[in-house]
Short mmCIF file of C-alpha atoms and ligand atoms in Angstrom, two decimals:
data_model
loop_
_atom_site.label_atom_id
_atom_site.label_comp_id
_atom_site.label_asym_id
_atom_site.label_seq_id
_atom_site.Cartn_x
_atom_site.Cartn_y
_atom_site.Cartn_z
CA MET X 1061 64.00 119.70 126.37
CA SER X 1062 66.85 117.42 125.23
CA LYS X 1063 67.66 116.83 121.73
CA GLN X 1064 68.53 113.32 120.56
CA PRO X 1065 72.25 113.27 119.44
CA LEU X 1066 72.62 112.62 115.73
CA MET X 1067 73.55 109.15 114.41
CA GLU X 1068 74.55 108.78 110.84
CA ARG X 1069 76.18 106.00 108.84
CA ILE X 1070 78.39 107.39 106.18
CA ALA X 1071 79.81 105.05 103.61
CA GLY X 1072 83.52 105.72 103.05
CA SER X 1073 84.87 105.69 99.39
CA GLY X 1074 87.25 102.81 98.37
CA THR X 1075 90.37 103.35 96.32
CA THR X 1076 93.54 101.30 95.62
CA LEU X 1077 97.10 102.57 96.13
CA GLY X 1078 100.24 101.30 94.48
CA GLU X 1079 100.60 97.59 94.39
CA GLY X 1080 96.88 96.83 95.29
CA MET X 1081 96.51 98.21 98.84
CA HIS X 1082 92.87 98.88 99.60
CA ILE X 1083 92.14 102.21 101.19
CA THR X 1084 88.83 103.46 102.61
CA ARG X 1085 88.48 107.30 102.84
CA ALA X 1086 86.14 107.87 105.67
CA LEU X 1087 86.76 111.70 105.81
CA PRO X 1088 86.12 113.88 103.93
CA THR X 1089 83.08 112.65 102.14
CA ARG X 1090 80.26 114.55 100.49
CA HIS X 1091 78.16 114.01 103.63
CA ARG X 1092 80.69 115.07 106.23
CA ARG X 1093 83.85 117.06 105.90
CA LEU X 1094 84.91 117.48 109.45
CA VAL X 1095 84.63 115.90 112.83
CA GLY X 1096 85.88 118.60 115.25
CA ALA X 1097 89.27 119.60 113.52
CA TRP X 1098 89.73 116.04 112.04
CA CYS X 1099 89.51 116.69 108.30
CA PHE X 1100 90.84 113.51 106.80
CA LEU X 1101 90.71 109.80 107.63
CA ASP X 1102 92.14 107.03 105.45
CA HIS X 1103 91.93 103.38 106.64
CA PHE X 1104 94.60 101.34 104.74
CA GLY X 1105 94.91 97.54 104.42
CA PRO X 1106 95.21 95.03 105.88
CA THR X 1107 97.40 94.20 102.83
CA ASP X 1108 100.31 91.95 102.12
CA ALA X 1109 103.23 94.37 101.86
CA SER X 1110 105.83 91.55 101.70
CA SER X 1111 106.34 91.46 97.87
CA GLY X 1112 107.97 94.09 95.65
CA ARG X 1113 109.04 97.27 97.45
CA GLY X 1114 105.82 97.55 99.58
CA LEU X 1115 104.39 100.94 100.32
CA ARG X 1116 106.01 103.85 98.48
CA VAL X 1117 104.67 107.50 98.75
CA GLY X 1118 107.21 109.86 97.35
CA PRO X 1119 107.98 113.30 98.68
CA HIS X 1120 104.84 115.45 98.81
CA PRO X 1121 103.89 118.65 100.57
CA HIS X 1122 101.41 119.74 103.20
CA ILE X 1123 100.23 123.07 104.59
CA GLY X 1124 97.73 123.99 107.27
CA LEU X 1125 97.37 120.56 109.00
CA GLN X 1126 98.85 117.90 111.21
CA THR X 1127 99.13 114.38 110.05
CA VAL X 1128 98.66 111.46 112.46
CA THR X 1129 99.92 108.01 111.43
CA TRP X 1130 98.66 105.00 113.40
CA LEU X 1131 99.54 101.37 112.62
CA LEU X 1132 97.75 98.10 113.62
CA GLU X 1133 100.27 95.96 111.76
CA GLY X 1134 103.56 96.54 109.89
CA GLU X 1135 106.15 99.30 109.67
CA ILE X 1136 106.61 102.55 107.74
CA VAL X 1137 109.61 104.70 107.44
CA HIS X 1138 108.99 108.53 107.49
CA ARG X 1139 111.39 111.04 106.09
CA ASP X 1140 110.69 114.75 106.03
CA SER X 1141 112.19 118.24 105.04
CA LEU X 1142 113.18 118.75 108.66
CA GLY X 1143 115.62 115.93 108.41
CA SER X 1144 113.40 113.41 110.30
CA LEU X 1145 113.99 109.76 109.50
CA LYS X 1146 111.89 107.55 111.66
CA ALA X 1147 110.29 104.15 111.57
CA ILE X 1148 106.94 103.83 113.11
CA ARG X 1149 105.44 100.58 114.45
CA PRO X 1150 102.05 99.55 116.01
CA GLY X 1151 101.16 101.35 119.13
CA GLN X 1152 103.33 104.37 118.28
CA LEU X 1153 102.20 107.74 116.86
CA ASN X 1154 103.71 109.99 114.35
CA LEU X 1155 102.48 113.53 114.57
CA MET X 1156 103.70 115.89 111.88
CA THR X 1157 102.79 119.51 111.90
CA ALA X 1158 102.82 121.25 108.47
CA GLY X 1159 102.08 124.89 109.39
CA ARG X 1160 103.32 127.05 106.70
CA GLY X 1161 104.82 124.12 104.78
CA ILE X 1162 106.66 120.79 105.01
CA CYS X 1163 107.22 117.77 102.77
CA HIS X 1164 107.68 114.13 103.54
CA SER X 1165 107.87 110.59 102.08
CA GLU X 1166 106.54 107.30 103.50
CA GLU X 1167 107.88 103.92 102.52
CA SER X 1168 108.16 100.26 103.72
CA PRO X 1169 111.54 99.37 105.04
CA PRO X 1170 113.48 96.74 103.10
CA VAL X 1171 113.05 94.30 105.92
CA ARG X 1172 109.54 94.37 107.31
CA PRO X 1173 106.55 92.38 108.52
CA ALA X 1174 104.42 90.88 105.81
CA ARG X 1175 101.19 92.68 106.62
CA LEU X 1176 100.51 96.45 106.66
CA HIS X 1177 97.42 97.82 108.30
CA GLY X 1178 96.70 101.21 109.69
CA ALA X 1179 95.23 104.77 109.56
CA GLN X 1180 96.31 108.13 108.45
CA LEU X 1181 94.34 111.19 109.89
CA TRP X 1182 94.78 114.99 109.32
CA ILE X 1183 93.87 117.61 111.80
CA ALA X 1184 93.05 121.01 110.42
CA GLN X 1185 95.18 123.72 112.15
CA PRO X 1186 93.33 126.94 113.30
CA GLU X 1187 94.25 130.36 111.96
CA SER X 1188 96.35 130.95 115.10
CA ALA X 1189 98.61 127.92 114.35
CA ARG X 1190 98.46 127.27 110.46
CA HIS X 1191 101.12 129.88 109.56
CA GLY X 1192 103.61 128.55 112.15
CA GLU X 1193 106.67 126.47 111.87
CA PRO X 1194 106.63 122.85 110.69
CA ASP X 1195 107.33 120.12 113.25
CA PHE X 1196 107.62 116.30 113.63
CA VAL X 1197 107.33 114.21 116.68
CA HIS X 1198 107.42 110.58 117.10
CA HIS X 1199 105.61 109.34 120.16
CA ALA X 1200 106.97 105.80 121.06
CA LYS X 1201 104.58 105.34 123.92
CA LEU X 1202 101.02 106.52 124.44
CA PRO X 1203 98.78 106.35 127.52
CA VAL X 1204 96.73 103.07 127.56
CA VAL X 1205 93.77 102.67 130.02
CA GLN X 1206 91.80 99.49 130.61
CA ARG X 1207 88.03 100.12 131.03
CA GLY X 1208 86.06 96.94 131.47
CA GLN X 1209 86.84 94.76 128.53
CA LEU X 1210 88.11 97.75 126.61
CA CYS X 1211 91.71 98.67 126.02
CA VAL X 1212 91.81 102.43 125.32
CA THR X 1213 94.86 104.00 123.68
CA LEU X 1214 94.85 107.71 123.58
CA LEU X 1215 96.25 109.03 120.39
CA ALA X 1216 95.37 112.78 120.98
CA GLY X 1217 93.60 114.81 123.49
CA THR X 1218 92.32 113.81 126.95
CA ALA X 1219 89.98 111.06 128.16
CA LEU X 1220 89.54 108.64 131.05
CA GLY X 1221 91.97 110.85 133.16
CA GLU X 1222 94.84 110.43 130.67
CA ARG X 1223 96.32 112.92 128.32
CA SER X 1224 98.10 112.14 125.06
CA PRO X 1225 101.57 113.81 124.62
CA ALA X 1226 100.61 114.75 121.02
CA ALA X 1227 100.37 118.49 120.78
CA VAL X 1228 97.28 119.75 119.07
CA ALA X 1229 95.82 123.31 118.81
CA THR X 1230 92.10 122.84 119.27
CA PRO X 1231 90.04 120.77 121.75
CA LEU X 1232 89.78 117.28 120.22
CA VAL X 1233 90.40 113.59 121.02
CA GLY X 1234 91.50 110.48 119.19
CA MET X 1235 91.38 106.96 120.73
CA GLU X 1236 91.87 103.43 119.72
CA LEU X 1237 89.35 101.14 121.35
CA ARG X 1238 90.57 97.52 121.43
CA SER X 1239 88.22 94.78 122.59
CA LEU X 1240 88.15 90.99 122.79
CA ASP X 1241 84.65 90.73 124.08
CA ALA X 1242 83.00 93.90 125.39
CA SER X 1243 79.58 93.55 126.82
CA ASP X 1244 77.75 96.88 127.25
CA THR X 1245 80.97 98.72 128.11
CA ARG X 1246 80.43 102.44 128.38
CA LEU X 1247 82.91 105.03 127.53
CA PRO X 1248 82.42 108.46 128.91
CA LEU X 1249 82.41 111.19 126.24
CA ASP X 1250 82.46 115.00 126.31
CA PRO X 1251 78.97 116.29 125.41
CA ALA X 1252 80.59 119.47 123.86
CA PHE X 1253 82.41 117.34 121.33
CA GLU X 1254 81.00 115.85 118.11
CA TYR X 1255 82.28 112.30 117.57
CA ALA X 1256 82.61 109.65 114.89
CA ALA X 1257 83.71 106.03 114.87
CA LEU X 1258 85.34 103.82 112.33
CA VAL X 1259 85.96 100.02 112.74
CA LEU X 1260 89.42 99.17 111.71
CA GLN X 1261 89.20 95.42 112.54
CA GLY X 1262 86.38 92.98 113.34
CA THR X 1263 82.92 94.29 114.00
CA ALA X 1264 81.40 96.24 116.91
CA THR X 1265 77.99 97.43 117.98
CA LEU X 1266 77.97 101.14 119.02
CA GLU X 1267 74.92 102.07 120.79
CA SER X 1268 72.51 100.02 118.58
CA GLU X 1269 74.48 100.37 115.39
CA PHE X 1270 76.27 97.25 114.19
CA LEU X 1271 79.41 98.40 112.38
CA GLY X 1272 82.19 96.86 110.32
CA PRO X 1273 85.14 98.48 108.39
CA GLY X 1274 84.30 100.81 105.57
CA THR X 1275 81.39 102.86 107.22
CA LEU X 1276 82.00 105.98 109.32
CA LEU X 1277 79.52 106.25 112.33
CA TYR X 1278 78.90 109.93 112.94
CA LEU X 1279 77.60 110.33 116.47
CA GLY X 1280 76.95 113.96 116.66
CA GLN X 1281 77.24 116.22 119.79
CA GLY X 1282 75.64 115.98 123.12
CA ARG X 1283 76.41 112.40 124.32
CA GLU X 1284 77.59 111.72 127.72
CA SER X 1285 78.90 108.24 126.88
CA LEU X 1286 79.09 105.53 124.16
CA ARG X 1287 77.95 102.04 124.75
CA LEU X 1288 80.07 99.25 123.01
CA ASN X 1289 79.46 95.65 122.40
CA THR X 1290 81.74 93.29 120.56
CA GLU X 1291 81.93 89.67 119.85
CA GLY X 1292 85.47 88.56 119.17
CA PRO X 1293 88.47 90.84 118.56
CA ALA X 1294 87.64 94.31 117.29
CA VAL X 1295 89.61 97.55 116.92
CA VAL X 1296 87.60 100.86 116.64
CA LEU X 1297 88.92 104.31 115.95
CA LEU X 1298 86.98 107.01 117.77
CA ILE X 1299 87.62 110.56 116.88
CA GLY X 1300 85.99 113.82 118.30
CA GLY X 1301 86.36 117.43 118.93
CA GLU X 1302 84.66 120.88 119.37
CA PRO X 1303 83.13 121.60 116.02
CA PHE X 1304 85.82 123.48 114.03
CA ALA X 1305 84.80 127.15 114.00
CA GLU X 1306 86.71 128.21 110.80
CA GLU X 1307 85.64 127.59 107.10
CA THR X 1308 88.22 125.35 105.57
CA LEU X 1309 89.03 124.41 101.98
CA MET X 1310 90.98 121.31 101.02
CA TRP X 1311 92.72 120.48 97.78
CA TRP X 1312 95.17 117.48 97.44
CA ASN X 1313 97.52 117.63 100.48
CA PHE X 1314 96.68 121.21 101.46
CA VAL X 1315 94.19 122.72 103.88
CA GLY X 1316 93.54 126.40 103.39
CA ARG X 1317 90.92 129.16 103.53
CA SER X 1318 90.61 130.26 99.89
CA GLN X 1319 90.88 128.93 96.35
CA GLU X 1320 93.72 131.34 95.62
CA GLU X 1321 95.70 130.11 98.57
CA LEU X 1322 95.53 126.48 97.48
CA THR X 1323 96.19 127.24 93.93
CA GLN X 1324 99.34 129.14 95.01
CA ALA X 1325 100.40 126.19 97.17
CA CYS X 1326 100.17 123.80 94.14
CA ARG X 1327 102.26 126.31 92.02
CA ASP X 1328 104.68 126.80 94.68
CA TRP X 1329 105.29 123.07 95.27
CA ASN X 1330 105.48 122.34 91.43
CA ALA X 1331 108.12 125.15 91.25
CA ALA X 1332 110.07 123.61 94.13
CA ALA X 1333 109.57 126.74 96.39
CA ALA X 1334 112.10 126.75 99.21
CA TYR X 1335 109.48 126.87 102.06
CA PHE X 1336 108.50 123.27 101.52
CA GLY X 1337 112.08 122.07 101.86
CA THR X 1338 113.35 118.86 100.33
CA VAL X 1339 113.37 115.14 101.51
CA ALA X 1340 116.77 113.54 101.66
CA GLY X 1341 117.39 109.88 101.04
CA TYR X 1342 114.21 108.77 99.43
CA ASP X 1343 114.87 106.68 96.40
CA GLY X 1344 112.36 108.01 93.91
CA GLY X 1345 110.73 111.09 92.45
CA ARG X 1346 108.61 113.72 94.29
CA LEU X 1347 104.91 113.86 93.51
CA VAL X 1348 103.52 116.53 91.28
CA ALA X 1349 100.58 118.72 92.59
CA PRO X 1350 97.36 118.32 90.42
CA MET X 1351 96.08 121.87 89.74
CA PRO X 1352 92.61 122.49 91.26
CA PRO X 1353 89.69 122.57 88.76
CA TRP X 1354 89.08 126.25 89.52
CA ALA X 1355 92.56 127.04 88.44
CA ILE X 1356 92.34 124.99 85.20
CA HIS X 1357 88.89 126.26 84.05
CA GLY X 1358 89.39 129.82 85.50
CA ALA X 1359 91.00 132.63 83.62
MN1 LIG V 1502 101.56 113.19 103.63
#
């Protein structure tokens, strides 16, 4: 007996950052917290970043996760407490591993393309990795595979015989699918993985679901392939992985396992605990951690 894989449309929540940049939060939502170890997905822009100072996200901390930055347009400068200073452009990948603690800032460079458009994702680290050392790696080049009318870039994991150089700690995959005009193109999937897709640009029909930006299409487990049709240019982000086996809790920029741990991380950051380090060269203040509701209303 074969079970039909799940197919759920999950509306992302919209928010606005800084000088009017639109963000869709596709993960986590009330309906779905994880896809494999992927625990956060923000789609930002496209926006005009030419006026003012553009994007400015001051120094803030992370624990227990890896951040993945992926751009379709524009440029962002990353600084972190390891001393990294790196500009990222479309087609490149920034992978920052928080482990036991890191802090970083993100900003538009003074001279930059007018438009900014991209995605930021987080990967929950398993117990075996989450207390480890922080790390930052900029991948200037990623494997790109042509499959029919689809141009597939491998952000993380293995697919179509290629492996991303991005180091992750659990079985997962992340790909950008770029298409001008795909007609019934089939992409092989790993049936042990659960998957979800988010359109970043244009529209696409995945299996029989017509999809535009703003809605996460959860595809469940047990699929051997995904059928894709597009009319005109489209960019789809496809994420997947083995269902994450550990119970996670998220608050602000932290992924942990207990309320106490997350409360402590907020207190530590706000007290400038040494293990988060400091960001050099960012022209602006560091962010303040909002205390979680259980810590405010509790004893
Ligand atoms: Mn961050």
